[in-house]
CSV table of C-alpha atoms in Angstrom, one decimal:
chain,number,residue,atom,x,y,z
O,1,GLY,CA,-14.4,21.5,7.2
O,2,ASN,CA,-14.1,25.0,8.3
O,3,ASN,CA,-12.8,24.1,11.7
O,4,MET,CA,-10.1,22.1,10.1
O,5,VAL,CA,-8.9,25.0,8.0
O,6,ALA,CA,-9.1,27.1,11.1
O,7,ALA,CA,-6.7,24.7,12.9
O,8,SER,CA,-4.4,25.0,9.9
O,9,LYS,CA,-4.0,28.6,10.7
O,10,ILE,CA,-3.1,28.1,14.3
O,11,TYR,CA,-0.9,24.8,14.2
O,12,GLU,CA,2.0,23.7,12.0
O,13,ASN,CA,1.2,20.1,12.9
O,14,ILE,CA,-1.4,18.3,15.3
O,15,ARG,CA,-1.9,14.8,16.5
O,16,PHE,CA,-5.2,13.3,15.3
O,17,THR,CA,-6.2,12.6,18.9
O,18,GLU,CA,-5.7,16.4,19.6
O,19,LEU,CA,-7.5,17.2,16.3
O,20,GLY,CA,-10.4,14.9,17.2
O,21,SER,CA,-10.6,16.4,20.6
O,22,LEU,CA,-10.8,19.9,19.2
O,23,LEU,CA,-13.4,19.0,16.6
O,24,GLU,CA,-15.3,16.8,19.2
O,25,ILE,CA,-14.9,13.7,17.1
O,26,ASP,CA,-12.8,10.6,17.3
O,27,ALA,CA,-9.1,10.5,16.0
O,28,HIS,CA,-9.8,8.2,13.1
O,29,ARG,CA,-12.8,10.4,11.8
O,30,ALA,CA,-10.4,13.4,12.1
O,31,GLU,CA,-7.9,11.6,10.0
O,32,ARG,CA,-10.4,10.5,7.4
O,33,ILE,CA,-11.8,14.0,7.0
O,34,ALA,CA,-8.3,15.4,6.6
O,35,ALA,CA,-7.4,13.0,4.1
O,36,ARG,CA,-10.5,13.8,2.0
O,37,MET,CA,-10.0,17.5,2.3
O,38,ILE,CA,-6.2,17.2,1.3
O,39,SER,CA,-7.2,15.1,-1.6
O,40,GLU,CA,-10.0,17.6,-2.7
O,41,GLY,CA,-7.5,20.5,-2.4
O,42,ARG,CA,-9.4,22.1,0.4
O,43,LEU,CA,-6.5,21.6,2.9
O,44,ASN,CA,-2.9,22.0,2.3
O,45,GLY,CA,-0.8,19.6,4.2
O,46,PHE,CA,0.1,15.8,4.5
O,47,ILE,CA,-0.5,12.9,6.8
O,48,ASP,CA,2.2,11.3,8.8
O,49,GLN,CA,0.4,7.9,9.6
O,50,ILE,CA,3.2,6.5,11.5
O,51,ASP,CA,3.1,9.2,14.1
O,52,GLY,CA,-0.5,9.9,13.7
O,53,VAL,CA,0.1,13.5,12.8
O,54,LEU,CA,-1.4,16.0,10.4
O,55,CYS,CA,1.2,18.4,9.1
O,56,PHE,CA,-0.1,21.5,7.6
O,57,GLN,CA,1.5,23.3,4.9
O,58,ASP,CA,0.8,27.0,3.9
O,59,ASP,CA,1.0,28.4,0.4
O,60,MET,CA,4.5,29.8,1.1
O,61,ASP,CA,5.7,26.4,2.2
O,62,VAL,CA,4.5,24.9,-1.2
O,63,LEU,CA,6.1,27.8,-3.0
O,64,ARG,CA,9.4,27.4,-1.1
O,65,SER,CA,9.4,23.6,-1.9
O,66,TRP,CA,8.6,24.2,-5.6
O,67,ASP,CA,11.4,27.1,-5.7
O,68,ASP,CA,13.8,24.5,-4.1
O,69,ARG,CA,13.2,21.9,-6.4
O,70,ILE,CA,13.7,24.2,-9.5
O,71,ALA,CA,17.0,25.4,-8.0
O,72,GLU,CA,18.0,21.8,-7.6
O,73,LEU,CA,17.1,21.0,-11.2
O,74,CYS,CA,19.1,24.1,-12.5
O,75,LEU,CA,22.2,22.9,-10.5
O,76,GLN,CA,21.8,19.4,-12.0
O,77,VAL,CA,21.5,20.9,-15.6
O,78,ASN,CA,24.5,23.2,-15.1
O,79,LYS,CA,26.6,20.1,-13.6
O,80,THR,CA,25.5,17.9,-16.6
O,81,CYS,CA,26.6,20.8,-19.1
O,82,GLU,CA,30.0,21.1,-17.4
O,83,GLU,CA,30.5,17.4,-17.7
O,84,VAL,CA,29.5,17.4,-21.4
O,85,GLU,CA,32.0,20.4,-22.0
O,86,LYS,CA,34.8,18.4,-20.2
O,87,ALA,CA,34.2,15.2,-22.2
O,88,HIS,CA,33.7,17.1,-25.5
O,89,PRO,CA,35.5,20.5,-25.4
O,90,GLN,CA,34.5,21.2,-29.1
O,91,LEU,CA,31.1,21.6,-27.8
O,92,ALA,CA,31.9,24.4,-25.4
O,93,PRO,CA,30.6,27.8,-26.4
O,94,MET,CA,33.4,30.2,-27.5
């Protein structure tokens, strides 16, 4: 557990084969431990099963992602308001 968190401070992503070597366990076990830690909220990241990679996310990545989604939602709301105003000019604020 602690070694996995320590690896997250050093690497942006790591293959499970490398992580297993680092932790002195096999790659499959490294992946299972990472999955459990992510699901328990003890590790920020996600697993790319196709490439066999653990991708770490720091808190700033999560905040930036959240901020980006909020900004996109605001843009969509503004666009929708503009479309409503075009279709129904009487609803436009004076």
